[in-house]
Every structure is written in C-alpha cells, then in structure tokens.
Amino acid sequence: MWLQAFSIAVVALYAAASASNLDRYEGYNKYTVFHDGEDVFNYLVDLQTESTELDFWLLTRNMSVVTVSPTEQSTFESRLNELNAQFVAKPLMEEMFAFNETLSSCEDSECELNRPRRQARGFFSHFPRYSEILNYMSALAARHPQNCRYESLGRSFEGRHIAALSISLNSRVRDRRVAYIQSATHGREWITPLTVLYLANELLNNLRAFQRVLQDVEIYLVPLVNPDGYEYSFTNDRFWRKNRHRYGGRSCTGVDINRNFPNNWNYHGASQNLCSEVYSGTGPTSEPETVAVARYLEYNRHRVKLSLDVHSFGKFLFYPYGYSRNAAAPTRNLLHSVAQRAANQIAKYRGTHYTVGTSASILYEASGGLDDYAYGNLGIPMSFTVELPGENFQVAPADIIHICKETFAGFIEFIRHVSLY
Ligand code: 0X9
Ligand code: ZN
C-alpha cells in the first residue's frame, strides 16, 4: 500500500517536472521537409533568419527539420505545396513523450528519488543540470590535483559561472599548446556537455595510456558556454537556444552566442530582430558569454592550436568558413583531412557516419560563429564545429554513453594533431 502511494507520488512528480518545459509546445508540429531545389532552400533560409514562429532544428541543402506553432501551420504547408516540397508533419508533443525518460531533471525532489537508479547507471546516463555539472567538474579536479585545474572563465548574463577544466600531465607547466573544446553554446543541445565531460573523465582516469597525446598539450574544456540558456531549457522551454539577455521593456529575450563573435558579424544567416532565434546582439561580443570565450582565446592565441565547438545535431564536422559559400579557407585541404580522420575514428566504434565540409555549403551561410573567429581572427590553425547525433536535441538515455564513446575517439584524433603545429 505504502509502496503503491510512493509510486504514484513518483509518477506525479515526474509528470509535473517533465511537462513544464514543454507546456508552450501544445499544438506544435514538427516538419521534416525534403527539398532539392534552390527555391525551397532559399525560402527556408529566409524563414530561419526572420521568422519568429518557426524554429529550425536542422536546415541542410536537401532536408530540414522545423517546428511550427499552430497559427502558422496552414500558411507554411500551403507554401511548401506551392513549391512542390515533400514534407512529413508530426505533433511535437507525441515525439517528445516518446522520449519521456530523458525529460527528467536533477535539481528537484524527483532527482533524489531516482538517485540510486542513476548512480547504478552512472553519470553518463542522464542529462545533468548546471549545478550537477559544476560539482562533477570540481570533483574531478579535487581527485586529480596534479593534472586538473577547475576555474571560471567569467560569468553569464544571469551571473552563473562559465566553468572550465584544464587537463595536462603537469598542471604547473603553463606554456603548452592548447586544445580548446567547448559545448552547449546553444542551451537545448543537452548531449554536448556530456561528451566533453566524458573526455575529461577518461583522460584523467587513464593518464598513462594517453601520455603521448598529452605530452605537449594542455586540454582546456568549457562544457557550458551558455549556462543560463542550458538551465532555461530545463525549467521553462525545452528548445531554448540563445542566452538569456533581457532587454528592459522588450518582449523577446536572448542573443545567439554563435552569431555574436567578431568575424563578419551580422552578415549572412544572422538577424537584427531581437525575437529571431539567430539574433546577433547589439554588436560583436555584446554578450558576456562571448566575451569570456573570446578573452580566453585571444589571451592564449599563440598557444591554442585546436578549437572545437561542440553542437547538436546532424552528424557533421565543419571547418571554416561558415559565413559565406564563397569564402575558402587557405588551408582547407588540411582542415578537411584532419576532420575526415576524426570522422573515420568515430565510425570505428559502431559505424556512425559523419559528413565533413564547410557549414556554408552543407547547411546555410551563418556569420559570427566561433569557428570562423578562431581561425580567421586569431589564426588558430585547426578550428571545427562538431554536430553530434540526435533527432530532437534528446537522445535515449541508453545511447548517451555510446555517443560519448564514439565522440571521444574523434576528440582524441583531433587532439593528436595539436602537437604537429
Ligand atoms: O548554426 C549554428 O550555429 C550551428 N548549427 S546549430 O544547429 N547547432 O545551431 C552551425 C555553425 C557552423 N559555423 C558557422 N556557421 N560559422
Ligand atoms: Zn548549436
């Protein structure tokens, strides 16, 4: 009897916690659109930049995934029909409830109730909240004081720390080449910090095995570039992408940090409409999160040889330039071959296939990204954006560990190249 009441309470708590960040998506549809003509692609690119009612989860040259509010669905469908584009529509809530288990959070009583099960399955079987991630990072540093430093790069708009881990064979030697890896620039991309934390944990637990890789290299990890957006995607809006910059008296919130870096700022694929998902801010580096990252990279520009910006989703490895299809990186052959090697290593684990290229040619042109800034402004020779697997910014909990493991193989391959520069 007691057990039954307990289970009912667990289910009720679970449902309450799960529903809140999806409340606003009642009636939304998720569209998968297939298109090979320029017309449809250009129509979708314009919508991505300017529409505030449509949210592009993926936009490639021949296939796109977009969520649409109930009021906009008929106009959107008519336009797609006019353009002869094939599409499949699915109620968004239906899809999300299929992923029910992944909707749990870990800063409420529900977390406490699930703790034993979670511990049994390990850290890499759920989506941890901000405080859990920071605890995990500081515990790693405490456990490996000779090899790991835990620090803050600065604070977010809402005042959260942008936490970092530095990993090296000897943390007192400070002038090594740096492999810089960041994630969760976009709040909703929950799988991304887990892959970076998995890398930290694996390296620190197997320092001897990775001695060669770490010989001349410091690994610098920033798992949550956008802690406010990350938290907001748990508490209020599962699909929140931008930071949480609030402008007094204005109804819309947030800047896309990956449109805010000072490289061709606010050129293609960025918007000056505050309500847009790709709002580029009031100027380059207008955001505290962008400043924190740019300041670190600028200060260490001669040491940083690799910059990886981990996003989701789509299974892509992108190299510069992303701002224009007509801009070719002078070292593109090298960038391509390093990324292809990483893709090959990832595929070895269970066959996951990544596509390698520039995001401007595979996706859309988008300016103000970290990858272009690191390569173009700072001269960091290896700069990439990783788009991890996924379908809807969730992955099944049982799959998290596999994504972490295959991505780890790719990270190590990228890092192996650092000592060559
Ligand atoms: O659009 C983005 O910021 C990235 N894709 S995501 O779906 N995670 O939002 C791709 C960025 C690629 N790099 C540049 N365009 N510079
Ligand atoms: Zn992203």
GROMACS .gro file of C-alpha atoms in nm, residues 136-348:
model
  213
  136TYR     CA    1   3.127   1.687  -1.132
  137MET     CA    2   3.398   1.919  -1.265
  138SER     CA    3   3.520   2.031  -0.924
  139ALA     CA    4   3.523   1.669  -0.802
  140LEU     CA    5   3.740   1.569  -1.098
  141ALA     CA    6   3.986   1.849  -1.018
  142ALA     CA    7   3.988   1.756  -0.649
  143ARG     CA    8   4.058   1.393  -0.735
  144HIS     CA    9   4.344   1.480  -0.974
  145PRO     CA   10   4.512   1.788  -0.828
  146GLN     CA   11   4.838   1.731  -1.020
  147ASN     CA   12   4.666   1.709  -1.356
  148CYS     CA   13   4.350   1.910  -1.345
  149ARG     CA   14   4.257   2.271  -1.266
  150TYR     CA   15   3.898   2.389  -1.220
  151GLU     CA   16   3.839   2.757  -1.295
  152SER     CA   17   3.589   3.014  -1.415
  153LEU     CA   18   3.618   3.198  -1.745
  154GLY     CA   19   3.372   3.461  -1.632
  155ARG     CA   20   3.002   3.492  -1.564
  156SER     CA   21   2.694   3.464  -1.782
  157PHE     CA   22   2.428   3.735  -1.820
  158GLU     CA   23   2.240   3.592  -1.519
  159GLY     CA   24   2.562   3.560  -1.320
  160ARG     CA   25   2.637   3.189  -1.347
  161HIS     CA   26   2.999   3.080  -1.372
  162ILE     CA   27   3.127   2.970  -1.710
  163ALA     CA   28   3.330   2.686  -1.567
  164ALA     CA   29   3.643   2.537  -1.724
  165LEU     CA   30   3.878   2.245  -1.669
  166SER     CA   31   4.240   2.245  -1.768
  167ILE     CA   32   4.392   1.897  -1.805
  168SER     CA   33   4.761   1.829  -1.852
  169LEU     CA   34   5.034   1.591  -1.742
  170ASN     CA   35   5.171   1.856  -1.510
  171SER     CA   36   4.936   2.140  -1.424
  172ARG     CA   37   5.226   2.362  -1.310
  173VAL     CA   38   5.376   2.386  -1.659
  174ARG     CA   39   5.177   2.661  -1.821
  175ASP     CA   40   5.313   2.724  -2.168
  176ARG     CA   41   5.194   2.417  -2.354
  177ARG     CA   42   4.999   2.405  -2.676
  178VAL     CA   43   4.629   2.413  -2.604
  179ALA     CA   44   4.342   2.203  -2.738
  180TYR     CA   45   4.031   2.410  -2.661
  181ILE     CA   46   3.692   2.235  -2.658
  182GLN     CA   47   3.360   2.398  -2.569
  183SER     CA   48   2.996   2.293  -2.577
  184ALA     CA   49   2.637   2.398  -2.500
  185THR     CA   50   2.667   2.733  -2.674
  186HIS     CA   51   2.304   2.659  -2.756
  187GLY     CA   52   2.106   2.579  -2.442
  188ARG     CA   53   1.895   2.297  -2.579
  189GLU     CA   54   2.185   2.085  -2.707
  190TRP     CA   55   2.193   1.869  -2.394
  191ILE     CA   56   2.409   1.585  -2.522
  192THR     CA   57   2.705   1.815  -2.592
  193PRO     CA   58   2.844   1.881  -2.239
  194LEU     CA   59   2.828   1.510  -2.163
  195THR     CA   60   3.072   1.428  -2.444
  196VAL     CA   61   3.315   1.692  -2.315
  197LEU     CA   62   3.288   1.570  -1.955
  198TYR     CA   63   3.335   1.213  -2.073
  199LEU     CA   64   3.660   1.321  -2.240
  200ALA     CA   65   3.776   1.484  -1.914
  201ASN     CA   66   3.694   1.178  -1.707
  202GLU     CA   67   3.853   0.930  -1.948
  203LEU     CA   68   4.176   1.129  -1.980
  204LEU     CA   69   4.213   1.177  -1.607
  205ASN     CA   70   4.140   0.813  -1.527
  206ASN     CA   71   4.385   0.686  -1.789
  207LEU     CA   72   4.666   0.940  -1.787
  208ARG     CA   73   4.932   0.681  -1.856
  209ALA     CA   74   4.752   0.547  -2.159
  210PHE     CA   75   4.721   0.900  -2.301
  211GLN     CA   76   5.071   1.007  -2.211
  212ARG     CA   77   5.176   1.055  -2.572
  213VAL     CA   78   4.870   1.257  -2.666
  214LEU     CA   79   4.914   1.478  -2.360
  215GLN     CA   80   5.291   1.510  -2.386
  216ASP     CA   81   5.298   1.872  -2.505
  217VAL     CA   82   4.931   1.956  -2.485
  218GLU     CA   83   4.700   2.117  -2.233
  219ILE     CA   84   4.334   2.030  -2.283
  220TYR     CA   85   4.106   2.320  -2.197
  221LEU     CA   86   3.737   2.231  -2.163
  222VAL     CA   87   3.436   2.460  -2.130
  223PRO     CA   88   3.130   2.230  -2.119
  224LEU     CA   89   2.867   2.502  -2.060
  225VAL     CA   90   2.934   2.820  -2.256
  226ASN     CA   91   2.570   2.921  -2.214
  227PRO     CA   92   2.470   2.809  -1.863
  228ASP     CA   93   2.163   3.037  -1.849
  229GLY     CA   94   2.018   2.905  -2.174
  230TYR     CA   95   2.100   2.549  -2.065
  231GLU     CA   96   1.915   2.590  -1.735
  232TYR     CA   97   1.622   2.766  -1.900
  233SER     CA   98   1.579   2.470  -2.136
  234PHE     CA   99   1.520   2.251  -1.829
  235THR     CA  100   1.300   2.485  -1.631
  236ASN     CA  101   1.093   2.675  -1.888
  237ASP     CA  102   1.145   2.598  -2.254
  238ARG     CA  103   1.295   2.269  -2.373
  239PHE     CA  104   1.400   2.423  -2.705
  240TRP     CA  105   1.568   2.741  -2.583
  241ARG     CA  106   1.873   2.815  -2.797
  242LYS     CA  107   2.006   3.163  -2.717
  243ASN     CA  108   2.147   3.315  -2.400
  244ARG     CA  109   1.910   3.487  -2.155
  245HIS     CA  110   1.995   3.852  -2.217
  246ARG     CA  111   1.689   4.053  -2.117
  247TYR     CA  112   1.631   4.396  -2.264
  248GLY     CA  113   1.420   4.621  -2.039
  249GLY     CA  114   1.076   4.683  -2.182
  250ARG     CA  115   1.120   4.442  -2.474
  251SER     CA  116   0.921   4.124  -2.507
  252CYS     CA  117   1.191   3.899  -2.656
  253THR     CA  118   1.499   3.767  -2.483
  254GLY     CA  119   1.837   3.633  -2.579
  255VAL     CA  120   2.122   3.651  -2.826
  256ASP     CA  121   2.254   3.360  -3.033
  257ILE     CA  122   2.610   3.337  -2.899
  258ASN     CA  123   2.718   3.163  -3.219
  259ARG     CA  124   2.624   3.476  -3.416
  260ASN     CA  125   2.796   3.713  -3.174
  261PHE     CA  126   3.167   3.653  -3.244
  262PRO     CA  127   3.357   3.931  -3.422
  263ASN     CA  128   3.403   3.769  -3.764
  264ASN     CA  129   3.181   3.913  -4.039
  265TRP     CA  130   2.936   3.993  -3.761
  266ASN     CA  131   2.570   4.010  -3.866
  267TYR     CA  132   2.636   3.924  -4.228
  268HIS     CA  133   2.454   3.616  -4.367
  269GLY     CA  134   2.236   3.390  -4.153
  270ALA     CA  135   2.209   3.632  -3.863
  271SER     CA  136   1.933   3.873  -3.771
  272GLN     CA  137   1.892   4.208  -3.602
  273ASN     CA  138   1.542   4.111  -3.496
  274LEU     CA  139   1.561   4.055  -3.120
  275CYS     CA  140   1.291   3.788  -3.144
  276SER     CA  141   1.480   3.582  -3.403
  277GLU     CA  142   1.647   3.255  -3.299
  278VAL     CA  143   1.963   3.384  -3.468
  279TYR     CA  144   1.965   3.736  -3.320
  280SER     CA  145   2.327   3.851  -3.337
  281GLY     CA  146   2.317   4.102  -3.048
  282THR     CA  147   2.373   4.477  -3.041
  283GLY     CA  148   2.729   4.438  -3.168
  284PRO     CA  149   3.013   4.186  -3.193
  285THR     CA  150   3.093   4.040  -2.847
  286SER     CA  151   2.799   4.225  -2.692
  287GLU     CA  152   2.738   3.918  -2.470
  288PRO     CA  153   2.925   3.826  -2.151
  289GLU     CA  154   2.946   3.461  -2.262
  290THR     CA  155   3.109   3.561  -2.594
  291VAL     CA  156   3.348   3.794  -2.410
  292ALA     CA  157   3.452   3.517  -2.168
  293VAL     CA  158   3.541   3.279  -2.453
  294ALA     CA  159   3.699   3.545  -2.678
  295ARG     CA  160   3.910   3.683  -2.395
  296TYR     CA  161   4.050   3.340  -2.309
  297LEU     CA  162   4.124   3.256  -2.673
  298GLU     CA  163   4.274   3.596  -2.751
  299TYR     CA  164   4.499   3.586  -2.448
  300ASN     CA  165   4.616   3.234  -2.538
  301ARG     CA  166   4.603   3.274  -2.916
  302HIS     CA  167   4.963   3.167  -2.975
  303ARG     CA  168   4.921   2.851  -2.770
  304VAL     CA  169   4.577   2.739  -2.888
  305LYS     CA  170   4.620   2.511  -3.189
  306LEU     CA  171   4.279   2.346  -3.190
  307SER     CA  172   3.934   2.490  -3.125
  308LEU     CA  173   3.634   2.256  -3.121
  309ASP     CA  174   3.283   2.391  -3.076
  310VAL     CA  175   3.050   2.101  -2.998
  311HIS     CA  176   2.684   2.134  -3.104
  312SER     CA  177   2.395   1.907  -3.192
  313PHE     CA  178   2.258   1.773  -3.413
  314GLY     CA  179   2.323   1.630  -3.761
  315LYS     CA  180   2.649   1.427  -3.755
  316PHE     CA  181   2.868   1.687  -3.926
  317LEU     CA  182   3.225   1.805  -3.885
  318PHE     CA  183   3.252   2.161  -4.014
  319TYR     CA  184   3.560   2.369  -4.082
  320PRO     CA  185   3.579   2.741  -4.180
  321TYR     CA  186   3.444   2.938  -4.339
  322GLY     CA  187   3.084   2.918  -4.233
  323TYR     CA  188   2.985   3.276  -4.306
  324SER     CA  189   2.987   3.255  -4.685
  325ARG     CA  190   2.988   2.985  -4.950
  326ASN     CA  191   3.234   3.198  -5.146
  327ALA     CA  192   3.498   3.221  -4.874
  328ALA     CA  193   3.753   2.940  -4.889
  329ALA     CA  194   3.998   2.884  -4.604
  330PRO     CA  195   4.356   2.886  -4.737
  331THR     CA  196   4.430   2.561  -4.551
  332ARG     CA  197   4.101   2.391  -4.636
  333ASN     CA  198   4.268   2.073  -4.765
  334LEU     CA  199   4.442   2.023  -4.435
  335LEU     CA  200   4.129   2.107  -4.236
  336HIS     CA  201   3.931   1.863  -4.445
  337SER     CA  202   4.178   1.580  -4.400
  338VAL     CA  203   4.210   1.627  -4.021
  339ALA     CA  204   3.830   1.628  -3.987
  340GLN     CA  205   3.799   1.324  -4.213
  341ARG     CA  206   4.046   1.135  -3.995
  342ALA     CA  207   3.840   1.223  -3.689
  343ALA     CA  208   3.524   1.109  -3.870
  344ASN     CA  209   3.693   0.778  -3.954
  345GLN     CA  210   3.785   0.724  -3.590
  346ILE     CA  211   3.428   0.798  -3.479
  347ALA     CA  212   3.292   0.550  -3.734
  348LYS     CA  213   3.511   0.270  -3.596
   0.00000   0.00000   0.00000
